[in-house]
Short mmCIF file of C-alpha atoms in Angstrom, two decimals:
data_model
loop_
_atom_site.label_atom_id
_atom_site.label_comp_id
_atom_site.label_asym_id
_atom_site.label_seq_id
_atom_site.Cartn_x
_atom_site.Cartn_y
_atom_site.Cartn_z
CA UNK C 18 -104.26 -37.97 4.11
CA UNK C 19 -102.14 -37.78 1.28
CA UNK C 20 -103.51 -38.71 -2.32
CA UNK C 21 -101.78 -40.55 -4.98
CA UNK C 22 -103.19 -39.89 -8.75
CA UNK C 23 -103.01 -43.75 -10.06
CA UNK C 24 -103.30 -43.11 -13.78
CA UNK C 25 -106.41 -44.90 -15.07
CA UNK C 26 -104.90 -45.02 -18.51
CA UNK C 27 -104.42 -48.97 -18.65
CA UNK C 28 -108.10 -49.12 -18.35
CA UNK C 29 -109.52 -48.85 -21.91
CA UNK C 30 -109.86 -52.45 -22.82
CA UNK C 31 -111.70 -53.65 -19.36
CA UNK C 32 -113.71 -51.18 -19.67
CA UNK C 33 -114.76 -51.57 -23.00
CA UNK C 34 -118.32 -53.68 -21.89
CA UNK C 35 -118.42 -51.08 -19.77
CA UNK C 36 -118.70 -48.25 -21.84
CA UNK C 37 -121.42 -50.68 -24.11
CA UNK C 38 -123.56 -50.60 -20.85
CA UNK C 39 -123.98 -46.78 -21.20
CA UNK C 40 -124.87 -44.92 -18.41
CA UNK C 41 -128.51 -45.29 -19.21
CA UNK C 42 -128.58 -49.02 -18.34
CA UNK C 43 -130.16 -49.57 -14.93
CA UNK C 44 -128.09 -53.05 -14.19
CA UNK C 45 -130.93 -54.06 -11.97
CA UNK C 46 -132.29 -52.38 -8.70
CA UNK C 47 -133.16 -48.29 -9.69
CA UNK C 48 -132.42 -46.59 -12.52
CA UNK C 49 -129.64 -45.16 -14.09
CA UNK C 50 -129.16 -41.82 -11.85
CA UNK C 51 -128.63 -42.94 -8.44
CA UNK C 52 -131.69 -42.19 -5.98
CA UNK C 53 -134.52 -43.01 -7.75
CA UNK C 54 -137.07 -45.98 -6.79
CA UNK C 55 -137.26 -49.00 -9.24
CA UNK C 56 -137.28 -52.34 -9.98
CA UNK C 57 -137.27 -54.92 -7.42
CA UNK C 58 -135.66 -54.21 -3.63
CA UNK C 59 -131.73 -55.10 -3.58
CA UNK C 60 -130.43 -58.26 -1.66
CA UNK C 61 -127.22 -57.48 -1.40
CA UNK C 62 -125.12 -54.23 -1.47
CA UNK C 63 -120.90 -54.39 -1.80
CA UNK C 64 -119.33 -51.52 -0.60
CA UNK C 65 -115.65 -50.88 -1.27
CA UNK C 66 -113.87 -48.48 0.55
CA UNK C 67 -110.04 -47.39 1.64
CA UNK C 68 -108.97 -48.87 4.38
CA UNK C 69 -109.16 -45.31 6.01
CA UNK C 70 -112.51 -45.80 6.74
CA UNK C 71 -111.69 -49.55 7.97
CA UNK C 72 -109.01 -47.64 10.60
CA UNK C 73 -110.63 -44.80 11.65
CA UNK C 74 -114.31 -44.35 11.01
CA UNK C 75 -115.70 -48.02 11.07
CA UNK C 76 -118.44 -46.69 13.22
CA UNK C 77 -119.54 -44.47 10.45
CA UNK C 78 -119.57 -47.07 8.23
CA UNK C 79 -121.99 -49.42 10.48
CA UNK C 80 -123.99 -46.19 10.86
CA UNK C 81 -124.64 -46.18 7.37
CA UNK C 82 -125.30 -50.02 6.61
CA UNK C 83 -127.83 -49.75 10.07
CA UNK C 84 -129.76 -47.09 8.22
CA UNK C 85 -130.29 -48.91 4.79
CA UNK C 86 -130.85 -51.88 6.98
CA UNK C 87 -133.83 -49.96 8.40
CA UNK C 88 -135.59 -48.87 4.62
CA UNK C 89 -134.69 -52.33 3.40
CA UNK C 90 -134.82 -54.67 6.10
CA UNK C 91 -133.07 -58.43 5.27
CA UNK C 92 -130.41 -56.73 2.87
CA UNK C 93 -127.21 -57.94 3.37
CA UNK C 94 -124.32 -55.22 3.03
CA UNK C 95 -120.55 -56.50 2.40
CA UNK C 96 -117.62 -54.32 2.71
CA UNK C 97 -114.42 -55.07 1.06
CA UNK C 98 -111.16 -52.32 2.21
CA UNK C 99 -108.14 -51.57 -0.05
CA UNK C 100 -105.08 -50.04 0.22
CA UNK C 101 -104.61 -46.65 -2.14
CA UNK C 102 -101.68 -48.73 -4.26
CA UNK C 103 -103.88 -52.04 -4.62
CA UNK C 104 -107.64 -50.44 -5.32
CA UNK C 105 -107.42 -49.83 -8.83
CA UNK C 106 -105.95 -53.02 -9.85
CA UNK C 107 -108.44 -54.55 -8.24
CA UNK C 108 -111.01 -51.98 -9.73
CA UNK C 109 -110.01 -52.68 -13.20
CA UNK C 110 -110.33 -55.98 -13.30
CA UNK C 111 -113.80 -56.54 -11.67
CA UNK C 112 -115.22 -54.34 -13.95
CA UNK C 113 -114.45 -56.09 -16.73
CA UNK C 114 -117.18 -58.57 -15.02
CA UNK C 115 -120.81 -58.77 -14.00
CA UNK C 116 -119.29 -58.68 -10.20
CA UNK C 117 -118.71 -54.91 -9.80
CA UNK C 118 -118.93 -53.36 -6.77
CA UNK C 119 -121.89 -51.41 -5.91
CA UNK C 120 -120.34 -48.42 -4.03
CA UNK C 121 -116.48 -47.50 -4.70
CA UNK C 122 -114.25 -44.80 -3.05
CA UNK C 123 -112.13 -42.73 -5.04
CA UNK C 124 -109.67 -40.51 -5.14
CA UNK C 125 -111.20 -37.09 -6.49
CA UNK C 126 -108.44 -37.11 -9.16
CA UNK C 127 -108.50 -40.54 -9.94
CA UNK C 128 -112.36 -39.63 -10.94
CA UNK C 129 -111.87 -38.51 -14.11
CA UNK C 130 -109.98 -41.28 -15.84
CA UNK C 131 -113.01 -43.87 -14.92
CA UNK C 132 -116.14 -41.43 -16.10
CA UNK C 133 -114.53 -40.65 -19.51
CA UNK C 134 -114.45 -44.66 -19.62
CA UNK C 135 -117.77 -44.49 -18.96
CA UNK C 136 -117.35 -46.67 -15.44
CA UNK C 137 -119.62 -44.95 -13.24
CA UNK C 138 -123.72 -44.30 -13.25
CA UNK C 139 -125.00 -40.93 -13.61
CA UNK C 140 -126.29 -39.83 -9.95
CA UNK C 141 -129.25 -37.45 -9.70
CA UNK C 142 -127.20 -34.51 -6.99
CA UNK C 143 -131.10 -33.84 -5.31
CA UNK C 144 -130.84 -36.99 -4.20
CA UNK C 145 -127.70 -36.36 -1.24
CA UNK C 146 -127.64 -33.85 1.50
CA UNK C 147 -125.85 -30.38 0.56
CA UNK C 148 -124.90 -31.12 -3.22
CA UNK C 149 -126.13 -27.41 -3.14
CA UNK C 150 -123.10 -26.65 -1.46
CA UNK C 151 -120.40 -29.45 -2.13
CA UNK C 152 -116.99 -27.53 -2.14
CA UNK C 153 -115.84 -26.58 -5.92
CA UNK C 154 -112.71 -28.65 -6.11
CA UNK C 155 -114.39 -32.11 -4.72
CA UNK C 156 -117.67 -31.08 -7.22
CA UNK C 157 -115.53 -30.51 -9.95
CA UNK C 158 -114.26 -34.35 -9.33
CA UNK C 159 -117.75 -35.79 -9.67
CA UNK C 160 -118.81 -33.36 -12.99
CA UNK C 161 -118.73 -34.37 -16.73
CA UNK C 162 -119.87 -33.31 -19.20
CA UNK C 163 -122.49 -31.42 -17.38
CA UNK C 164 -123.21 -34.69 -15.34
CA UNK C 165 -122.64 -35.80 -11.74
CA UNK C 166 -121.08 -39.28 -11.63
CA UNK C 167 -120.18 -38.79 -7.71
CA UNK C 168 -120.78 -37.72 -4.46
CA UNK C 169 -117.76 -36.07 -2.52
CA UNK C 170 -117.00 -37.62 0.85
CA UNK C 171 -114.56 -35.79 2.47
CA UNK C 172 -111.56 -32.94 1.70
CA UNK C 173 -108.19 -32.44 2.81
CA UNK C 174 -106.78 -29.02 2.51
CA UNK C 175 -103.37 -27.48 1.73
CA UNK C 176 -101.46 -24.98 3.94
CA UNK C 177 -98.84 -22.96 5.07
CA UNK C 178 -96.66 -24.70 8.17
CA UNK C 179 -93.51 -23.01 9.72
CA UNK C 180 -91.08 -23.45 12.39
CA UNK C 181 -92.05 -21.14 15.26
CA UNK C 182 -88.53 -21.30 16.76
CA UNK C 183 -86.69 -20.48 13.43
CA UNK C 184 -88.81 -17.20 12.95
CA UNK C 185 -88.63 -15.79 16.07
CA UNK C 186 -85.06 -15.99 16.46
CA UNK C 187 -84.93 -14.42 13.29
CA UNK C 188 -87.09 -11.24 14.89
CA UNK C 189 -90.33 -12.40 13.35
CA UNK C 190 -93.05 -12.78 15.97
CA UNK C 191 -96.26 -13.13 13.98
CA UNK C 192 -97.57 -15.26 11.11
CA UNK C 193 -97.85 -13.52 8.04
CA UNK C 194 -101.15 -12.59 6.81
CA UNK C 195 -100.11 -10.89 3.80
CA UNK C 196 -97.76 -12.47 0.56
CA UNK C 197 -95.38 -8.93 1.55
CA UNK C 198 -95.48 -10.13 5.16
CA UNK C 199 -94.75 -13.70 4.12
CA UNK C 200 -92.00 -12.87 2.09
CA UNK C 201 -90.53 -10.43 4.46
CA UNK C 202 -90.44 -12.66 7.18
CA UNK C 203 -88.86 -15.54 4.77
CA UNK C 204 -86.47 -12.97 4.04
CA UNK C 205 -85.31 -12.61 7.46
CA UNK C 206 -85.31 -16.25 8.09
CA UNK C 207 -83.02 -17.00 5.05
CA UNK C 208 -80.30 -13.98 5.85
CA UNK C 209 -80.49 -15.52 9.32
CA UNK C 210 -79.87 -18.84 8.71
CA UNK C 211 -77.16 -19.13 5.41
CA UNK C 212 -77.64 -20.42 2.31
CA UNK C 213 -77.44 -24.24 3.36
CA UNK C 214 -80.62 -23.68 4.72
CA UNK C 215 -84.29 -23.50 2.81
CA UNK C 216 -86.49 -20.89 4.48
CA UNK C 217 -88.98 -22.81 2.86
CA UNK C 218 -88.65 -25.84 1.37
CA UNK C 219 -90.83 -26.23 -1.86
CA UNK C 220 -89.71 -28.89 -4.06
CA UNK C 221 -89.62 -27.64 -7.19
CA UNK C 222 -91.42 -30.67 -9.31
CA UNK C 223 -94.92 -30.09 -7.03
CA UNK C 224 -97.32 -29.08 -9.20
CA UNK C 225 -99.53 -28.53 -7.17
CA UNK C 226 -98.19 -25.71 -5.49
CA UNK C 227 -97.21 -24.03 -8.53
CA UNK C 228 -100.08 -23.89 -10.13
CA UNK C 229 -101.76 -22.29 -7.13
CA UNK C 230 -99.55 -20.07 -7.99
CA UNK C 231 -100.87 -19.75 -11.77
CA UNK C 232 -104.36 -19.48 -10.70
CA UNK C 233 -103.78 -17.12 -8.42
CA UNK C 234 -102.62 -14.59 -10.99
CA UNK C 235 -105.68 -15.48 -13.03
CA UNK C 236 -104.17 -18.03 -15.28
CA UNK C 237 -105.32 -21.47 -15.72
CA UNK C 238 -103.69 -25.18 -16.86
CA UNK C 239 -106.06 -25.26 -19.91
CA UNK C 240 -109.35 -23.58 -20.98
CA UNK C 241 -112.90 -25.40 -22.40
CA UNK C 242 -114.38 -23.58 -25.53
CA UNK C 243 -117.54 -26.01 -26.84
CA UNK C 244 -116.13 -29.19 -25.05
CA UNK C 245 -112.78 -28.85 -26.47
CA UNK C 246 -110.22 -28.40 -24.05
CA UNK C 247 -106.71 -25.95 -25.18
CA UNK C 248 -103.35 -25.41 -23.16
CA UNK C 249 -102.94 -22.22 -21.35
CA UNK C 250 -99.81 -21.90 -19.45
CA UNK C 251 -97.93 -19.97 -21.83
CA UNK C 252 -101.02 -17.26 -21.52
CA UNK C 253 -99.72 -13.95 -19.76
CA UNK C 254 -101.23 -14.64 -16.62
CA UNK C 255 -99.90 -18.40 -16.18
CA UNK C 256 -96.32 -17.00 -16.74
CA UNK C 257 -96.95 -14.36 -14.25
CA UNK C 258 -97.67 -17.23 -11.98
CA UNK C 259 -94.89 -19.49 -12.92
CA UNK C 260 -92.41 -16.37 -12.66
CA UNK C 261 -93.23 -15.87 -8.89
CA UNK C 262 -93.25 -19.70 -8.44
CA UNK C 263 -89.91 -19.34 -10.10
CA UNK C 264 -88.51 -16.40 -7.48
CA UNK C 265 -89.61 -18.52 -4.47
CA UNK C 266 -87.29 -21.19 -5.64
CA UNK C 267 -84.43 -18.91 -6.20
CA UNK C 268 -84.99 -16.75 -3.14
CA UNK C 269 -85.66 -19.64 -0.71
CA UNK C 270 -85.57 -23.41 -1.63
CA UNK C 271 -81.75 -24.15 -1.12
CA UNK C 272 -82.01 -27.89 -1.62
CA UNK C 273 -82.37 -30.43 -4.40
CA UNK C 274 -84.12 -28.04 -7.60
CA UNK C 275 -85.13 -31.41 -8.89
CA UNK C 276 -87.01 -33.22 -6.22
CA UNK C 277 -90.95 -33.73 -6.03
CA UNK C 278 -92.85 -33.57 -2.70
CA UNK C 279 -93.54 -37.17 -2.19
CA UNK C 280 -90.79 -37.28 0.99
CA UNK C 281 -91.23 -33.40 1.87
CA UNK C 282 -92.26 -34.16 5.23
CA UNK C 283 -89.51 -36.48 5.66
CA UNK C 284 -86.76 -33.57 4.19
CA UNK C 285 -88.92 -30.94 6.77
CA UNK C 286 -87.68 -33.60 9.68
CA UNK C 287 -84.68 -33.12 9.53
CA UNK C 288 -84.25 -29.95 10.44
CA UNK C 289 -82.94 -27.81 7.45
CA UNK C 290 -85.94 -25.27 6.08
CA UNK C 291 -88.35 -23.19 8.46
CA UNK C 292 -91.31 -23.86 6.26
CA UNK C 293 -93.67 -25.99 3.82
CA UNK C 294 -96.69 -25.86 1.68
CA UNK C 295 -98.68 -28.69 1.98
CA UNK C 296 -101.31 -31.18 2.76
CA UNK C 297 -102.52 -30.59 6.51
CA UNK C 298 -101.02 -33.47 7.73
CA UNK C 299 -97.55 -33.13 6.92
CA UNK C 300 -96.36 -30.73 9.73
CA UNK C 301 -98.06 -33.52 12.22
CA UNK C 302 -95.84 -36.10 9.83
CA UNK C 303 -92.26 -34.33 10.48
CA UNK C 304 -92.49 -33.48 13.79
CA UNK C 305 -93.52 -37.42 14.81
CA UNK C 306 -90.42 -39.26 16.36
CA UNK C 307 -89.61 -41.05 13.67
CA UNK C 308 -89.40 -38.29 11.23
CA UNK C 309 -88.13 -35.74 13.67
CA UNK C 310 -84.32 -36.31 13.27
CA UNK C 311 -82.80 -33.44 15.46
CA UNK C 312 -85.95 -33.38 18.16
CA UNK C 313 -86.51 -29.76 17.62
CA UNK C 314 -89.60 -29.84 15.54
CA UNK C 315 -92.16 -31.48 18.37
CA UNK C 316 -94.67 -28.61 19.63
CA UNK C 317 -92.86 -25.83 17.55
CA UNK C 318 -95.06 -26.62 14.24
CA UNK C 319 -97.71 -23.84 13.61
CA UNK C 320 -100.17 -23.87 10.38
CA UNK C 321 -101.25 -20.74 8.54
CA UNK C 322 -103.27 -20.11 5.44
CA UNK C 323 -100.86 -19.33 2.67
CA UNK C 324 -101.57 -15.63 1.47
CA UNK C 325 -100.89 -15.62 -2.44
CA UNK C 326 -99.71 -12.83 -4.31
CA UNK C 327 -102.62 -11.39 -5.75
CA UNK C 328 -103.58 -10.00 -2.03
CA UNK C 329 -106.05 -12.98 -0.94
CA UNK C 330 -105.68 -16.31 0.24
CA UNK C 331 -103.37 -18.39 -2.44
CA UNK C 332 -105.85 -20.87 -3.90
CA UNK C 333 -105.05 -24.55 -3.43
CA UNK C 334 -105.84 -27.85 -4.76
CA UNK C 335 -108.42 -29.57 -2.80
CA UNK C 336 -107.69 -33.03 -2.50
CA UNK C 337 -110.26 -35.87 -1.11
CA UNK C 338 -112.34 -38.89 -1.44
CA UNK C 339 -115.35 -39.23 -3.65
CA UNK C 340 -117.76 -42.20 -3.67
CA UNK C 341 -119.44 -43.29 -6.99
CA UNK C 342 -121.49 -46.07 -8.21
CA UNK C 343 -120.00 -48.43 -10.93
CA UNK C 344 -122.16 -48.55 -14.08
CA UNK C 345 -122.67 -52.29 -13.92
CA UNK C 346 -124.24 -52.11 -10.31
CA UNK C 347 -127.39 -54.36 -10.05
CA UNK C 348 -128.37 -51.85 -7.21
CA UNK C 349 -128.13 -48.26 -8.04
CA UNK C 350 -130.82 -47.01 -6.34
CA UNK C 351 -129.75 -48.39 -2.46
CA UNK C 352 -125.67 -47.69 -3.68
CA UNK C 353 -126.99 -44.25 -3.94
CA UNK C 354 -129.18 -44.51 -0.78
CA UNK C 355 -126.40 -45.67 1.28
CA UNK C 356 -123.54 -43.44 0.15
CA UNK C 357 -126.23 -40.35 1.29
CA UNK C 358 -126.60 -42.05 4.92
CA UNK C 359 -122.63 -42.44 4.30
CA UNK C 360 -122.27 -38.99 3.35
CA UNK C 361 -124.91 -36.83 4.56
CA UNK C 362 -125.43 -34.40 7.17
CA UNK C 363 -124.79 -36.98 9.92
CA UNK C 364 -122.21 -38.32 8.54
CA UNK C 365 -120.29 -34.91 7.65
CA UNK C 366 -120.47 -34.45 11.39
CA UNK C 367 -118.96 -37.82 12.73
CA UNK C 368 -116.22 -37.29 9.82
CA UNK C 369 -115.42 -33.81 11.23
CA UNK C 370 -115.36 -35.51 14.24
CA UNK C 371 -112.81 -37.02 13.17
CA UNK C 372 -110.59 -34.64 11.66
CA UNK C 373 -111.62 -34.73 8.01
CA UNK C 374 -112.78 -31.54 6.13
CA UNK C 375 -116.21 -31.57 5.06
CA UNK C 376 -117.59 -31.87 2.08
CA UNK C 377 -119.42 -28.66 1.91
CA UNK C 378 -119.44 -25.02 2.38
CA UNK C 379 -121.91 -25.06 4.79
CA UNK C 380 -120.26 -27.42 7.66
CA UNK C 381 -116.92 -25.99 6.63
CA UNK C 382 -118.10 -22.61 7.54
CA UNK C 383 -118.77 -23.93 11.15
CA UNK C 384 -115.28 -24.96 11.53
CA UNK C 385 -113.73 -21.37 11.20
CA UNK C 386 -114.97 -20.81 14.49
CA UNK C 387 -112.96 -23.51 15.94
CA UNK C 388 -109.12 -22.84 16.52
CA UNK C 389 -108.26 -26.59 15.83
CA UNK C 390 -109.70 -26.45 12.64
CA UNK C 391 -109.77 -23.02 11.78
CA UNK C 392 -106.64 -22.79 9.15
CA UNK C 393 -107.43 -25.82 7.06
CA UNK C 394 -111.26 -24.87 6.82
CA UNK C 395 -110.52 -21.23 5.86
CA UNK C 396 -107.43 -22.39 3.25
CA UNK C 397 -110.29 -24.67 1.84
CA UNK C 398 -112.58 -22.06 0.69
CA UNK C 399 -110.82 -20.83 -2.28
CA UNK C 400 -109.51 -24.24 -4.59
CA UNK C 401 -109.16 -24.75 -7.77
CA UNK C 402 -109.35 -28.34 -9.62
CA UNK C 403 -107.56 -30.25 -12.74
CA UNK C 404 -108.93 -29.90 -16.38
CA UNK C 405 -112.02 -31.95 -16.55
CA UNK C 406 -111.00 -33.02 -20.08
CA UNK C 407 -111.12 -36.75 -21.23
CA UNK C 408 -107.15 -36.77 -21.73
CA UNK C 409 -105.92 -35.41 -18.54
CA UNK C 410 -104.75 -38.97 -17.26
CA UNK C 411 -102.52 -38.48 -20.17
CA UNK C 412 -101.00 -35.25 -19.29
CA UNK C 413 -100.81 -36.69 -15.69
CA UNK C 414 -98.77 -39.86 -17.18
CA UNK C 415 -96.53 -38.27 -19.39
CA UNK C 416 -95.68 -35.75 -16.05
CA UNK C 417 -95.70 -32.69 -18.74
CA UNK C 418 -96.41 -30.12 -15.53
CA UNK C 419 -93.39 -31.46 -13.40
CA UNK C 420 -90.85 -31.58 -16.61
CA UNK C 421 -91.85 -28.11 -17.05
CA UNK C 422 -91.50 -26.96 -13.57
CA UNK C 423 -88.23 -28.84 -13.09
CA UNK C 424 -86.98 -26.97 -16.33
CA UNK C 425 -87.70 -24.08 -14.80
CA UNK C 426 -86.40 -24.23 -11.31
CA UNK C 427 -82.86 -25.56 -12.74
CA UNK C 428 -82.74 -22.92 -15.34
CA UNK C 429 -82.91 -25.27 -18.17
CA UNK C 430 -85.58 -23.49 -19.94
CA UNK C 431 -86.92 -19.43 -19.39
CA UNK C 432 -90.50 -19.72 -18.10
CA UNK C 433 -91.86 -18.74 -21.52
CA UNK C 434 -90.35 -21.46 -23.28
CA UNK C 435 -91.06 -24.37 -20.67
CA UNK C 436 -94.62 -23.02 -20.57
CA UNK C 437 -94.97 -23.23 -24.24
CA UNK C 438 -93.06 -26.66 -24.76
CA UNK C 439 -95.80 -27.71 -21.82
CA UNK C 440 -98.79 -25.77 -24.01
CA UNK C 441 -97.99 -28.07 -27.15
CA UNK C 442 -97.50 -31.69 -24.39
CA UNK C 443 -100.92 -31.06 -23.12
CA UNK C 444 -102.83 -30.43 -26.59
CA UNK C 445 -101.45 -33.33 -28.06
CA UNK C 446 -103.73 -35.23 -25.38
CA UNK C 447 -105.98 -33.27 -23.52
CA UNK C 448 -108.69 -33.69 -25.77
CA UNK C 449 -108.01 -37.69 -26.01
CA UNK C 450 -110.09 -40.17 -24.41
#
């Protein structure tokens, strides 16, 4: 499911009694980290979540609630379900109350804003199944400062997804498991098919695949020394990166060098490129009726994990939901209690069950196995995560990665300049709460 970073930045003042709280204040019911005993037994427990869960897992959800039911019998639980556009609105302004929720979902990159505010209770990670083994890019959302504020809830993966026809009529017959065999085979597809066609389609402004690019040649978007956080995509290996990012655009995306990826699935429908780079669910997206403008695209959709250019698997941003506990919760201890019967080993299963990636490296391990899940488990196992610096909403507002990629793709700016101009964006704020 796709993921929207809703910039937190407007925040600051409702947080403020927030932030005097301090994550040390118990609020009530447990103490401050999340799955400890304490105080007096909760009465009541609010639980907001997306209305994913309201849509497609409700069962979980009772699952959960039946469970803390059981250690805590005559608690009443009340769920409230929002829309990704309208849950942060709504987030800001209860918590500049004494009504917060106790349990919130989150987007993992919409973590970061909120725990630099100081919005969320410290959790204690012994207290939930597998925090041992949480995948890096969802534990990275929950982490500050050395802290866990979170508890991941479930991933969504990026990967490769071409047009079976389209390749084998231009005499490729297997799915590349190489970056030579990839771009070989994209080769033949683009000679084949003109230059009003996009072998692949990978709109330029999607930072997300670029820098998979940049940390696959070892670069990075910014590097921590003592807590302070400094630009790094004018370092050698970020250009190397960004300079292969840059050839894929010339060699093979034929459209629009300014577009972002919000309506790639839509552009994929209509029957111009043989191949896209992104969330799971997209290639299900294009080839639906709706989307699927010349009907050519229905059963003729295959995913692969994207090879990357250094010779392994091309790391990818991990995208997902995280569940935290707002700071001002009178019950900390049963939030934390239910978002473990939520997201524990029993509920990691019904989730899978569902077609969600797990949480961890252990279940996601299981799901290699498994040729329906196979791809987007094995493209999961090597991610990579934003700066965990207090300004990053900024650098996310201000859109300094897209200018720069957009710079580069229309030849505005060499790489080595837009990475630089994009160096001295980000340290203006990256170190900014």
């Amino acid at each position: 499911m796709k993921r929207k970073f809703i910039a937190a930045m407007g925040i600051a003042g409702m947080l403020a009694g927030v932030a005097a709280c301090g994550s040390g204040d118990s609020g009530g019911s447990g103490d401050s980290k999340g799955g400890a005993a304490g105080g007096e037994s909760a009465k009541e427990l609010t639980v907001w979540l997306t209305v994913d869960a309201q849509n497609n897992w409700p069962e979980l959800v009772k699952a959960a609630d039946d469970a803390v039911v059981g250690k805590h019998p005559g608690i009443k639980i009340k769920h409230e379900y929002y829309g990704w556009p309208d849950k942060n609105t709504k987030l800001d302004a209860v918590l500049a109350t004494d009504k917060a929720p106790d349990v919130v979902e989150m987007g993992n990159t919409e973590m970061l804003g909120y725990t630099v505010k100081g919005a969320f209770a410290e959790l204690d990670p012994a207290a939930f199944d597998n925090a041992d083994a949480w995948l890096d890019g969802l534990k990275s959302s929950v982490t500050y400062g050395g802290k866990t504020y979170g508890v991941p809830y479930y991933a969504g993966g990026r990967v490769a997804n071409w047009r079976k026809d389209v390749a084998a009529a231009a005499g490729v017959k297997a799915i590349p498991k190489t970056y030579p065999e990839l771009t070989a085979a994209l080769d033949k597809i683009q000679a084949k098919n003109g230059d009003k066609f996009s072998a692949w389609y990978q709109p330029s402004r999607d930072w997300y695949a670029a820098m998979s690019f940049v940390y696959d040649a070892g670069g990075t978007i910014a590097e921590e020394n003592g807590g302070s956080f400094k630009a790094a995509l004018s370092s050698p290996e970020s250009v190397k990166g960004l300079k292969e990012y840059k050839r894929v655009l010339d060699a093979y995306m034929k459209g629009d060098k300014t577009k972002d990826e919000s309506d790639r699935y839509i552009v994929y429908g209509q029957g111009k490129s043989g191949m896209i780079f992104g969330s799971a669910w997209e290639g299900g997206a294009a080839e639906d009726p709706k989307t699927d403008k010349n009907g050519k695209l229905k059963g003729n959709l295959e995913n692969f994990v994207m090879p990357g250019p250094s010779g392994g698997n091309l790391p990818v941003f991990l995208g997902g939901s995280d569940l935290a506990v707002p700071v001002k919760s009178k019950s900390k201890a049963v939030a934390a209690e239910w978002i473990n019967a939520f997201t524990g080993a029993k509920g990691q299963q019904g989730l899978i069950a569902k077609g969600n990636l797990p949480n961890n490296k252990t279940d996601l391990a299981t799901l290699k196995d498994d040729p329906a899940t196979a791809v987007p488990a094995t493209a999961a196992e090597l991610s990579w995560f934003v700066p965990m610096a207090p300004g990053w909403g900024q650098v996310e507002k201000a859109q300094v990665l897209q200018t720069m990629l957009q710079s580069i793709a229309t030849g505005k700016k060499s790489v080595e300049e837009a990475a630089k101009e994009a160096d001295t964006a980000i340290d203006k704020v990256i170190n900014t709460k």
